[in-house]
C-alpha atoms as a printed R data frame, in Angstrom:
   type eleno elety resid chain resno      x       y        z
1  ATOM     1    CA   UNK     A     1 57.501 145.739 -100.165
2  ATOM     2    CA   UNK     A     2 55.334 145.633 -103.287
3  ATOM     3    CA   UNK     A     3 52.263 143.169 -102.518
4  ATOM     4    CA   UNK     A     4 53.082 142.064  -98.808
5  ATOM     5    CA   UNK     A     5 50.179 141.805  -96.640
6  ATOM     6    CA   UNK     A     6 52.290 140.645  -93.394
7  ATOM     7    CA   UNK     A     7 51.735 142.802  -90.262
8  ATOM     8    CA   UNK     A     8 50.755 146.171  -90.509
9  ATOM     9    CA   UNK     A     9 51.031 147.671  -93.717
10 ATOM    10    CA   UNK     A    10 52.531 151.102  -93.788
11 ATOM    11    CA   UNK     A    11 51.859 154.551  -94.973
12 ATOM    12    CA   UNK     A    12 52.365 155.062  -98.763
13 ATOM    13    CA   UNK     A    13 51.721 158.346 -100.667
14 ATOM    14    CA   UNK     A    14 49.297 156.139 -103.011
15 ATOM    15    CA   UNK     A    15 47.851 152.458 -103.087
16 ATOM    16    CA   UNK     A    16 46.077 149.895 -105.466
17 ATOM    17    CA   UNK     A    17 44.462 147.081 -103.090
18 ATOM    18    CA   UNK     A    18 42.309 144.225 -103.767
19 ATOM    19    CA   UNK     A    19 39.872 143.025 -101.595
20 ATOM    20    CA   UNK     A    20 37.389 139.615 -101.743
21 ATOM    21    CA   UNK     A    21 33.978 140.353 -100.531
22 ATOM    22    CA   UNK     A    22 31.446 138.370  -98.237
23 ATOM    23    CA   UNK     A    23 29.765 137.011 -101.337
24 ATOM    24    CA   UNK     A    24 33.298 135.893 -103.482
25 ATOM    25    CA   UNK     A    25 33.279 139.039 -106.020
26 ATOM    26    CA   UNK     A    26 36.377 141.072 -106.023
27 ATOM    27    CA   UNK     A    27 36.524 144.748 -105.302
28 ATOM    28    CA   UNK     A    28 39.781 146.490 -107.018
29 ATOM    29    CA   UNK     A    29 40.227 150.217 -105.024
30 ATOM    30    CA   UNK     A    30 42.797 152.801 -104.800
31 ATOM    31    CA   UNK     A    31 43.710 155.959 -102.753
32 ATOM    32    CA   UNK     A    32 46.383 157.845 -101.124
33 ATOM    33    CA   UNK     A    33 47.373 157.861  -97.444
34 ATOM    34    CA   UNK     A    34 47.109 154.999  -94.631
35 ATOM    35    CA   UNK     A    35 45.766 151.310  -96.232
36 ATOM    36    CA   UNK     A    36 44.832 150.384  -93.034
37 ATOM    37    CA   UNK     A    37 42.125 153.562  -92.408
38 ATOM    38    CA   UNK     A    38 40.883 152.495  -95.799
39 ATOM    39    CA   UNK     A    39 40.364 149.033  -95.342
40 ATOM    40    CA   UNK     A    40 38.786 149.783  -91.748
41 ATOM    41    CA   UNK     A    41 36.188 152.175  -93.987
42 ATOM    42    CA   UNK     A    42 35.553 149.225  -96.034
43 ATOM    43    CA   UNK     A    43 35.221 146.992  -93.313
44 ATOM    44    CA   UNK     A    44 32.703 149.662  -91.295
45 ATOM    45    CA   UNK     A    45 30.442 150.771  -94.662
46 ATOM    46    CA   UNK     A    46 31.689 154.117  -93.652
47 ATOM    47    CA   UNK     A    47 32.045 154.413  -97.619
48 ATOM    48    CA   UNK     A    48 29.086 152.914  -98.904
49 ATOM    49    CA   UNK     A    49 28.517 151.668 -102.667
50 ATOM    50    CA   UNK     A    50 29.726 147.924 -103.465
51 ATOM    51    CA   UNK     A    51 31.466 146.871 -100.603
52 ATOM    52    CA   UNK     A    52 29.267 148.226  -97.595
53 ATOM    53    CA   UNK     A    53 26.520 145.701  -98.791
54 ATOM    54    CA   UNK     A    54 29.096 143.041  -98.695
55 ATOM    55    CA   UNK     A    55 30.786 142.776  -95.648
56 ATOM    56    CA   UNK     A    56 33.074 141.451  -94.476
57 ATOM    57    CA   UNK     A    57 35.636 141.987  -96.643
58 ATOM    58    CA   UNK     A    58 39.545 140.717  -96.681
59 ATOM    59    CA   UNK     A    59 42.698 142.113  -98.091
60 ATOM    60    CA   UNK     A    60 43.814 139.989 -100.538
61 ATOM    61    CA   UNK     A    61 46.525 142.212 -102.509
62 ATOM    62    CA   UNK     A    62 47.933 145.642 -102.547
63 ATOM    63    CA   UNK     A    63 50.671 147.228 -103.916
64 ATOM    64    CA   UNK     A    64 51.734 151.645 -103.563
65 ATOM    65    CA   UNK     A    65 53.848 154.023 -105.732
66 ATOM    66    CA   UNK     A    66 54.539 157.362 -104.988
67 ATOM    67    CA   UNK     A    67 51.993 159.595 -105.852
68 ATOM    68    CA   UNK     A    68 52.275 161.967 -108.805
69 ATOM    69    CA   UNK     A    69 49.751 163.966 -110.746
70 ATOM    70    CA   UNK     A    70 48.837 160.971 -112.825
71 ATOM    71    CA   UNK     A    71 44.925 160.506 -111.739
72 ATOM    72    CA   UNK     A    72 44.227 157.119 -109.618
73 ATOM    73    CA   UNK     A    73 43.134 154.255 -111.450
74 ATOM    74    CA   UNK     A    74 39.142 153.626 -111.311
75 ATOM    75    CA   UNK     A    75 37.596 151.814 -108.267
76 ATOM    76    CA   UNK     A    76 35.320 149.202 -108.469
77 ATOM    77    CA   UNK     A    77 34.094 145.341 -108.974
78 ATOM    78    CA   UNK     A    78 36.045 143.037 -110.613
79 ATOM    79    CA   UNK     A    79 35.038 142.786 -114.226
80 ATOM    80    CA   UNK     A    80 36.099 139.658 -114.134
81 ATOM    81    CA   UNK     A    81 34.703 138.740 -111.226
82 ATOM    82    CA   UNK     A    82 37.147 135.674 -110.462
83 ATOM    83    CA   UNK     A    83 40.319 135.178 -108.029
84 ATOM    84    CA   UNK     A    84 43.243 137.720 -108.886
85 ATOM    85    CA   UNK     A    85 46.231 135.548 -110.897
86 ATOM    86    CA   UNK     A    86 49.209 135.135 -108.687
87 ATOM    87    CA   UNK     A    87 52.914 134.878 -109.868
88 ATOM    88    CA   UNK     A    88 54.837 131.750 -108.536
């Protein structure tokens, strides 16, 4: 189910996730556990730093793997600070 956003997502062991902020920048995250909770944190500034200060926020990608002992990739803005690229 790599990428869908229809309905309620469900609980993966781990989770990359895009989200487009209140002001148009990008915010790449990732986690383990329920994408849902994490985008409700987002949503709430229950987590503070970039996104809390740009609210709302909407899920505009995400994608899970199982979770291993390889680290999660780094959080943050966009670098690039435009639209993800979408495959047709």
């Amino acid at each position: 189910q790599s990428g869908r956003l229809e309905g309620r997502t469900p609980v993966f062991e781990a989770f990359v996730y895009i989200l487009r902020c209140a002001d148009g920048s990008y915010y790449v995250g990732s986690a383990r556990g329920d994408l849902d909770r994490r985008i409700g944190q987002h949503q709430s500034g229950e987590l503070g730093g970039y996104t809390s200060a740009r609210r709302p926020v909407e899920l505009v990608w995400a994608d899970n793997f199982p979770a291993s002992s390889t680290p999660l990739p780094s959080s943050g803005r966009s670098r690039a600070g435009r639209a993800p690229r979408r495959k047709p």
